[in-house]
Tab-separated table of C-alpha atoms (C1' of nucleotides) in Angstrom:
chain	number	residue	atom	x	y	z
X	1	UNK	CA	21.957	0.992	20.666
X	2	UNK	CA	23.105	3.914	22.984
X	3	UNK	CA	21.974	6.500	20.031
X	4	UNK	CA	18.486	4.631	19.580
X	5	UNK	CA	18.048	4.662	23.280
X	6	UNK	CA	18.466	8.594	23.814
X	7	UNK	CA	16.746	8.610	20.892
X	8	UNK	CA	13.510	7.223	22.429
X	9	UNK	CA	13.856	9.305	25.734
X	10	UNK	CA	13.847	12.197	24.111
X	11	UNK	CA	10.117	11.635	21.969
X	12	UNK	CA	9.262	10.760	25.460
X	13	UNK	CA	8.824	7.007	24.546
X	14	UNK	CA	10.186	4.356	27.226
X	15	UNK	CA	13.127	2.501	25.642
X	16	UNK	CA	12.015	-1.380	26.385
X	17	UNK	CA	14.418	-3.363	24.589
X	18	UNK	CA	12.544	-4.241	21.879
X	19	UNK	CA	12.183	-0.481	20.883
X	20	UNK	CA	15.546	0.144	21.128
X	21	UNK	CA	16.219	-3.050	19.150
X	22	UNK	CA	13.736	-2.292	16.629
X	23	UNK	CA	14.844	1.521	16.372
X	24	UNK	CA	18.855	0.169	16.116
X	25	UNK	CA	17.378	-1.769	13.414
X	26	UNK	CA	16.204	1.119	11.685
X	27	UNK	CA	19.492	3.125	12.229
X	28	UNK	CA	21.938	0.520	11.135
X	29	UNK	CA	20.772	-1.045	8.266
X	30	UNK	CA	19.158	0.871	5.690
X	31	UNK	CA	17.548	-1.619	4.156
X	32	UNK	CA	13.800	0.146	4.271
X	33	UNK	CA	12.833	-2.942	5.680
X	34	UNK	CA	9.215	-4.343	5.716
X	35	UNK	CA	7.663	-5.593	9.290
X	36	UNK	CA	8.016	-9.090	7.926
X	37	UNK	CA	11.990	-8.305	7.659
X	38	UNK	CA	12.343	-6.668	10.926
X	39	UNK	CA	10.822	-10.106	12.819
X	40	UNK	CA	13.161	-12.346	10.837
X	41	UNK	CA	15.641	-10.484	11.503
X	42	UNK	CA	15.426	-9.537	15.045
X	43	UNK	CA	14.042	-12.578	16.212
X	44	UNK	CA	17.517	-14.141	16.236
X	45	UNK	CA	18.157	-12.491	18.980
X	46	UNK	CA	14.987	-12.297	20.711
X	47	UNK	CA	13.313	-15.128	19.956
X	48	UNK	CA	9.829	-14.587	21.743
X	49	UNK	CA	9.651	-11.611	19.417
X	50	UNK	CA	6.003	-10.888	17.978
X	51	UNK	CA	4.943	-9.241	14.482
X	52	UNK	CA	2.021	-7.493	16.394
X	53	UNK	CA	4.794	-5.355	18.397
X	54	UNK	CA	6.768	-4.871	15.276
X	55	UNK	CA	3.647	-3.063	14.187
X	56	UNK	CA	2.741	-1.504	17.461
X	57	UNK	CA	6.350	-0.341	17.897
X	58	UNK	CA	7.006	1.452	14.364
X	59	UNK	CA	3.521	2.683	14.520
X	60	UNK	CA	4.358	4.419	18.064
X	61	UNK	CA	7.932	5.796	16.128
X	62	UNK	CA	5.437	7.486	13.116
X	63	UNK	CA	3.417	9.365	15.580
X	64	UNK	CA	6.003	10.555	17.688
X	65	UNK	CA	7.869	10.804	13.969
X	66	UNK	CA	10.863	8.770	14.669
X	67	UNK	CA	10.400	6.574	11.558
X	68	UNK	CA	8.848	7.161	8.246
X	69	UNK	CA	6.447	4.471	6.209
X	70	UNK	CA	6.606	4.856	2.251
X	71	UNK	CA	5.689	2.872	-0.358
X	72	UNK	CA	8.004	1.778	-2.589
X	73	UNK	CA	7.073	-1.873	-4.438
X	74	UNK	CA	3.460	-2.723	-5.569
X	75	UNK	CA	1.994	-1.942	-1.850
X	76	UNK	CA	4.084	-3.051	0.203
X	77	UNK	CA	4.821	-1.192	3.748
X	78	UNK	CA	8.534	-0.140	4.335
X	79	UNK	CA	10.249	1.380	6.975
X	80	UNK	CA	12.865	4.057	7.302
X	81	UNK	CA	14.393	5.622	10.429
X	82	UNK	CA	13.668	9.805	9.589
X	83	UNK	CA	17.109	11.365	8.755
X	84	UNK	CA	17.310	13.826	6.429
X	85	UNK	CA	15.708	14.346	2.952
X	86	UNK	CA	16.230	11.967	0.666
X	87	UNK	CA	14.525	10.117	-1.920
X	88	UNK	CA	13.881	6.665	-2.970
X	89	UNK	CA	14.991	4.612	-5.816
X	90	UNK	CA	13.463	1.355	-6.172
X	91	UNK	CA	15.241	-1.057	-9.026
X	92	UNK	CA	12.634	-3.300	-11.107
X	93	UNK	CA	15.268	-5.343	-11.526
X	94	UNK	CA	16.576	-6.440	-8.245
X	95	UNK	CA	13.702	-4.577	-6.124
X	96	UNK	CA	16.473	-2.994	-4.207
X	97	UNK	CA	15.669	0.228	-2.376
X	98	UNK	CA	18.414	2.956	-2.879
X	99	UNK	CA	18.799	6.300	-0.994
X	100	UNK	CA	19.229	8.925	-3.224
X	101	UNK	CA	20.547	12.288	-2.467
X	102	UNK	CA	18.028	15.427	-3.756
X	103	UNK	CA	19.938	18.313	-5.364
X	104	UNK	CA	18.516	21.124	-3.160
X	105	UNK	CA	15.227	19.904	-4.262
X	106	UNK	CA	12.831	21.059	-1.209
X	107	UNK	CA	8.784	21.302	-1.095
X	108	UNK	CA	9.670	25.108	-1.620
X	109	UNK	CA	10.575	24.233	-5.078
X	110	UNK	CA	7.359	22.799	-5.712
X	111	UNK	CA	4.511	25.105	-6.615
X	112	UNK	CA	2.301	23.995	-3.359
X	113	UNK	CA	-0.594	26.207	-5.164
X	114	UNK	CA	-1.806	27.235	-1.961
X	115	UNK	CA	-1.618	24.258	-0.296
X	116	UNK	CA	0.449	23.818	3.375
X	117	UNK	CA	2.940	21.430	2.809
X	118	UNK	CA	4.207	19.341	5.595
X	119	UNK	CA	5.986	16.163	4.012
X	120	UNK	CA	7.316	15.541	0.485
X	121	UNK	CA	7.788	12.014	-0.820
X	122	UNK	CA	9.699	11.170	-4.075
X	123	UNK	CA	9.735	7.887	-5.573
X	124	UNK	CA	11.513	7.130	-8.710
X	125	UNK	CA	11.606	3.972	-10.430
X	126	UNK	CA	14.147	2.507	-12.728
X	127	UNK	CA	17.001	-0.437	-13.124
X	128	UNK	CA	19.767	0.087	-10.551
X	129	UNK	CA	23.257	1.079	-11.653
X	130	UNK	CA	24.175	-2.492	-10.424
X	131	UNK	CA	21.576	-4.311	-12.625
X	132	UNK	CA	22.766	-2.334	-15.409
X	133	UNK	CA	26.374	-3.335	-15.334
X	134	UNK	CA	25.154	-6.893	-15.415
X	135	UNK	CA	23.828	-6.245	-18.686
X	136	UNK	CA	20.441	-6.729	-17.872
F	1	UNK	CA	-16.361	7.813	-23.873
F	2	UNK	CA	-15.129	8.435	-27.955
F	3	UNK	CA	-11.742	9.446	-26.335
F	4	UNK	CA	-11.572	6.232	-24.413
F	5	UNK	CA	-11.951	3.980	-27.010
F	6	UNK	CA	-9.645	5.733	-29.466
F	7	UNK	CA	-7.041	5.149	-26.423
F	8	UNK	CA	-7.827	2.094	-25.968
F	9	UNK	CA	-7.883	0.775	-29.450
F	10	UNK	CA	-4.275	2.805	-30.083
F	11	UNK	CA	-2.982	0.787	-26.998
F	12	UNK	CA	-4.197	-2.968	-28.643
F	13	UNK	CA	-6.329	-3.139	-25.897
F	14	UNK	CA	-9.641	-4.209	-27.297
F	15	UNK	CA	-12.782	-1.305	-26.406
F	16	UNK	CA	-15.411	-3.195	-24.552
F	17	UNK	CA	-17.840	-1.624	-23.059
F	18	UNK	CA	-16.449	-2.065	-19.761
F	19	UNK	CA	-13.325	-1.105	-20.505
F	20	UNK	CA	-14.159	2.173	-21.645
F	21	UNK	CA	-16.099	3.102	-19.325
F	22	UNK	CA	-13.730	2.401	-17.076
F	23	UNK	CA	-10.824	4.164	-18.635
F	24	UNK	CA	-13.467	7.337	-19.379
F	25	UNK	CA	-14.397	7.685	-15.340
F	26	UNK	CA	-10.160	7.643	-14.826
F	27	UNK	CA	-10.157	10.528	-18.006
F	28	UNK	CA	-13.354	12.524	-16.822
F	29	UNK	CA	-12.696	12.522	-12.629
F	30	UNK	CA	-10.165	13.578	-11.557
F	31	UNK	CA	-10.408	12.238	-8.154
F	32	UNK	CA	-7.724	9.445	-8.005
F	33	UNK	CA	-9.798	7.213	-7.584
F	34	UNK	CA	-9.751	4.011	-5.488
F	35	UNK	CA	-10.964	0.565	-6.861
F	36	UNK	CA	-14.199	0.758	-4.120
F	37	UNK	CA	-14.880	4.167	-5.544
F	38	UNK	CA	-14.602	3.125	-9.647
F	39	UNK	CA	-16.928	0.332	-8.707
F	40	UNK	CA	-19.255	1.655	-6.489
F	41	UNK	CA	-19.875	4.738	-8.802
F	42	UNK	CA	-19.890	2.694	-12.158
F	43	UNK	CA	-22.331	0.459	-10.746
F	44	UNK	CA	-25.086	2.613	-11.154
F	45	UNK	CA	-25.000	2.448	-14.572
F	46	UNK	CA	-24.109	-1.020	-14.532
F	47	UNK	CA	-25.234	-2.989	-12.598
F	48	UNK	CA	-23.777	-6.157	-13.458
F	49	UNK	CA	-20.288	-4.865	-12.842
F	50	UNK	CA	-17.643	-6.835	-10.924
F	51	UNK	CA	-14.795	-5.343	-8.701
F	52	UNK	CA	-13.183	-8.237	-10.335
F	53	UNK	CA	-13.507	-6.759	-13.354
F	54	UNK	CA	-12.180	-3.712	-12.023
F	55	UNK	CA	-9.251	-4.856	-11.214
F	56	UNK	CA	-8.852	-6.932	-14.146
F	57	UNK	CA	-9.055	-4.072	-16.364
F	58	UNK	CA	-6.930	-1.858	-14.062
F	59	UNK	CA	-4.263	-4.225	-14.033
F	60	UNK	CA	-4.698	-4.161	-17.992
F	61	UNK	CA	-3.895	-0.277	-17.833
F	62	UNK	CA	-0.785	-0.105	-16.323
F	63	UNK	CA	0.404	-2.996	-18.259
F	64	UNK	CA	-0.548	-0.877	-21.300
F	65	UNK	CA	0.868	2.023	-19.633
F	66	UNK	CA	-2.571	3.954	-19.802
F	67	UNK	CA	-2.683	4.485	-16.097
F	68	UNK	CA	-0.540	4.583	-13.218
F	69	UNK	CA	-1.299	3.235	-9.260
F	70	UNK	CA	0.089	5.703	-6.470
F	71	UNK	CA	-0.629	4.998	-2.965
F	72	UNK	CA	-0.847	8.376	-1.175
F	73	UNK	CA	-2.707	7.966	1.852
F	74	UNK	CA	-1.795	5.364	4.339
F	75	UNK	CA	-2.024	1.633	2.162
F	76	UNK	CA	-4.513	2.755	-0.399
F	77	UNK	CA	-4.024	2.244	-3.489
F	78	UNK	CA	-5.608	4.678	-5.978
F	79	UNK	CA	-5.339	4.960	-9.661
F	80	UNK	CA	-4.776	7.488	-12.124
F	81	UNK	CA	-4.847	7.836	-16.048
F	82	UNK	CA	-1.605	8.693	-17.271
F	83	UNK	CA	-0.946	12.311	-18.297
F	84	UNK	CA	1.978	14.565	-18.137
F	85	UNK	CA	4.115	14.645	-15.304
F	86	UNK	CA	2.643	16.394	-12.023
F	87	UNK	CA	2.935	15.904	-8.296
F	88	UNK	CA	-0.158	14.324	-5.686
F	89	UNK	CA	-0.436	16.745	-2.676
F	90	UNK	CA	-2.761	15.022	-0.358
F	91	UNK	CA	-4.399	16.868	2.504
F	92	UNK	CA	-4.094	14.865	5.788
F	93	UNK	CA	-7.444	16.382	7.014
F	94	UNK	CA	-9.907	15.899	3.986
F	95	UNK	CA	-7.947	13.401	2.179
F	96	UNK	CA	-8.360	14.770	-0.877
F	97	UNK	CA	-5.848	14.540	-3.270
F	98	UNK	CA	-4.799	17.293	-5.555
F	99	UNK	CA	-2.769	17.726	-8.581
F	100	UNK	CA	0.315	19.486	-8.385
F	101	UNK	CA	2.089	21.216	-11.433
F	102	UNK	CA	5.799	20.551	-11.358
F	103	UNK	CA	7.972	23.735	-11.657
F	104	UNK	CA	10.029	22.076	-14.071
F	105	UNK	CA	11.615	19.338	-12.256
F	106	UNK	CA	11.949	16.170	-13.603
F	107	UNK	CA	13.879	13.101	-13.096
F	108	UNK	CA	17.407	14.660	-14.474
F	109	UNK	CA	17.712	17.249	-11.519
F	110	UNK	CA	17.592	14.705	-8.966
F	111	UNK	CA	21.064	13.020	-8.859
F	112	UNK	CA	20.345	9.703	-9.839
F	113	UNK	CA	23.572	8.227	-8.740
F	114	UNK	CA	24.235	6.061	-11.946
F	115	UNK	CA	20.782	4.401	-11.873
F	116	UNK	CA	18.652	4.780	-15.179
F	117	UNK	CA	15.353	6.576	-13.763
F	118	UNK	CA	12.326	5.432	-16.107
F	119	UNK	CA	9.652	7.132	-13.299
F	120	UNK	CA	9.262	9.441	-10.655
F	121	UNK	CA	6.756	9.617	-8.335
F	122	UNK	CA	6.435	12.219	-6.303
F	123	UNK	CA	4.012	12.861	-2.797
F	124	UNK	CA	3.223	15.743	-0.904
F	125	UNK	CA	1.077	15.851	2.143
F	126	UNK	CA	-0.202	18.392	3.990
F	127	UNK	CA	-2.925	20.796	4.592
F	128	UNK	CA	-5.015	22.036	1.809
F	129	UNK	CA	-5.641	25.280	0.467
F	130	UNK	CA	-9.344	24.392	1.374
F	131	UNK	CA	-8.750	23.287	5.318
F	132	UNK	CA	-6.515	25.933	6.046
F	133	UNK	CA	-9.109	28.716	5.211
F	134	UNK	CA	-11.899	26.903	7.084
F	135	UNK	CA	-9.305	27.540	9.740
F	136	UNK	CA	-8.319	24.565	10.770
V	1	DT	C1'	-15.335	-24.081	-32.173
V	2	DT	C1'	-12.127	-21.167	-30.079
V	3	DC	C1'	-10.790	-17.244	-27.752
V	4	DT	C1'	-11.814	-13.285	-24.962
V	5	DC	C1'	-14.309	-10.899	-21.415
V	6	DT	C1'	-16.680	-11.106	-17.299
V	7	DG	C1'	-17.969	-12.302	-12.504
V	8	DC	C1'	-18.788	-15.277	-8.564
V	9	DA	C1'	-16.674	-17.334	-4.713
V	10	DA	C1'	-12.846	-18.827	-2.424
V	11	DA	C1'	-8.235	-18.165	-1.148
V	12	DC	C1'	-4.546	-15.188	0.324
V	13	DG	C1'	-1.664	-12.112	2.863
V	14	DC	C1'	-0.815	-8.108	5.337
V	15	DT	C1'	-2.504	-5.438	9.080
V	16	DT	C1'	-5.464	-4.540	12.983
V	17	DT	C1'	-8.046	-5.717	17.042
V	18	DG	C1'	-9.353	-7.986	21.417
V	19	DC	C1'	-7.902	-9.793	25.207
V	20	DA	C1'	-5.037	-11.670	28.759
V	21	DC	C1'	-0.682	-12.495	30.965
V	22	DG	C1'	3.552	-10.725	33.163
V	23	DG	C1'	6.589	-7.275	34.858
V	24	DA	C1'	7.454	-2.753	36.628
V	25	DT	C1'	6.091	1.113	39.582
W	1	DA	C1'	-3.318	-2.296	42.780
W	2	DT	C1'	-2.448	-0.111	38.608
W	3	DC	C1'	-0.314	0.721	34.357
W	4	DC	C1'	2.364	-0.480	30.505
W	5	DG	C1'	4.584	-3.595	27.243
W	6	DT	C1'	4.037	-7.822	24.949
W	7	DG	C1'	2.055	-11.641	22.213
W	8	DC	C1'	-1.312	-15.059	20.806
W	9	DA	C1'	-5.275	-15.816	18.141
W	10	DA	C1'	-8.985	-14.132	15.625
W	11	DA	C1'	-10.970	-10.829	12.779
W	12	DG	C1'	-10.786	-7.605	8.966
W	13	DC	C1'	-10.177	-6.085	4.518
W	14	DG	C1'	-8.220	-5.164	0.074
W	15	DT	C1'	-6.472	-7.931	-3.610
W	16	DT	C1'	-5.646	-12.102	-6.271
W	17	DT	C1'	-6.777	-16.554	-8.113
W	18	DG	C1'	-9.502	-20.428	-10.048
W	19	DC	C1'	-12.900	-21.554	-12.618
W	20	DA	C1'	-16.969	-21.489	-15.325
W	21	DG	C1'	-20.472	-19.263	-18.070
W	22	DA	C1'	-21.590	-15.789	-21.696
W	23	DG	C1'	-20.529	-13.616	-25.784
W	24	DA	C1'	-17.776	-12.347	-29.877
W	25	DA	C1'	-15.070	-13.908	-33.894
DNA sequence: TTCTCTGCAAACGCTTTGCACGGAT
DNA sequence: ATCCGTGCAAAGCGTTTGCAGAGAA
């Protein structure tokens, strides 16, 4: 709450509550959650909550590059708070989303052929180490 | 068109005309195409064709593992005929997207934490060799 | 006949837009 | 009075579904 609230005054954004809420969100659980989890979940506690400033919020935190959208399932929208890089593993199984560390894997390693490269999303796709243990 | 329907016919997937033409505009452009564009382009030569279609036989692809979907721009979905492993770099001012070789890196550098990774997807944005020399 | 392929039209679901109310400055 | 944050309701749009007709086997 404090962290997502200096968070916001320093991108120059004013921290209404629902930002910061939204942001915390974002921070605590790393759930890559879609818009349609973040108003569940948040509208516990603020029940007059709308989806339209779920969007309008996390699409204020992309421009001013707070949060991150990626695409994970068959399109559908997720969320993540920007941290460091990481990638995504997405489990076919469960359709968990895990963090997964890179092994000094940056955009430099990449042969860019020219091109300027700004952001570098990787995806990978597979069963989950938890799936696997069931046997599945 | 002749290496379409071999593919096709190696894959159990029955060669109608459709189809083929279909899978021989993902094999011929390059352009990662979006369902709009495959229709709207195929159309010309036949006239009768259905987005429905489209997506029926799209949907066929992947299943068969002939093509893949990647979503590289914001909530588009565009598809791409399966080939050997490379990288999308898409420019944020053109939105073109561009094939990127890999320098070697596949799945086994990236610590995969115990999970089994069957695919890995991976998206670059930026600015493009082209943009950047127009100078902007 | 039976099964497959195709395509229209409707339904669906996520996201965006328009607009108006309320609170803060 | 003005500006900003919020939220309802409607619109928008890409995708999916249901169903029926055409064509191949």
């Amino acid at each position: 709450m404090q962290r997502a609230t200096e968070m916001l005054r320093n991108k120059g954004i004013s921290p209404s509550y629902h930002r910061v809420k939204i942001l915390a969100y974002l921070l605590e659980k790393k759930t890559h959650p879609t818009v349609e989890e973040i108003y569940r979940n948040l509208s516990k506690e603020i029940p007059t909550l709308s989806k339209t400033t779920v969007y309008n919020t996390l699409k204020i935190f992309i421009d001013k590059d707070i949060a991150k959208s990626l695409v994970a399932g068959k399109n559908e929208i997720r969320y993540d708070a920007t941290t460091r890089e990481h990638a995504h593993f997405t489990c076919s199984k469960c359709h968990r989303i895990y963090d997964v560390e890179l092994a000094g894997i940056l955009e430099e390693d990449i042969l860019s052929e020219g091109h300027k490269v700004e952001d570098c999303q990787i995806i990978l796709k597979g069963i989950c180490k938890n799936c696997l243990s069931k046997g599945n």
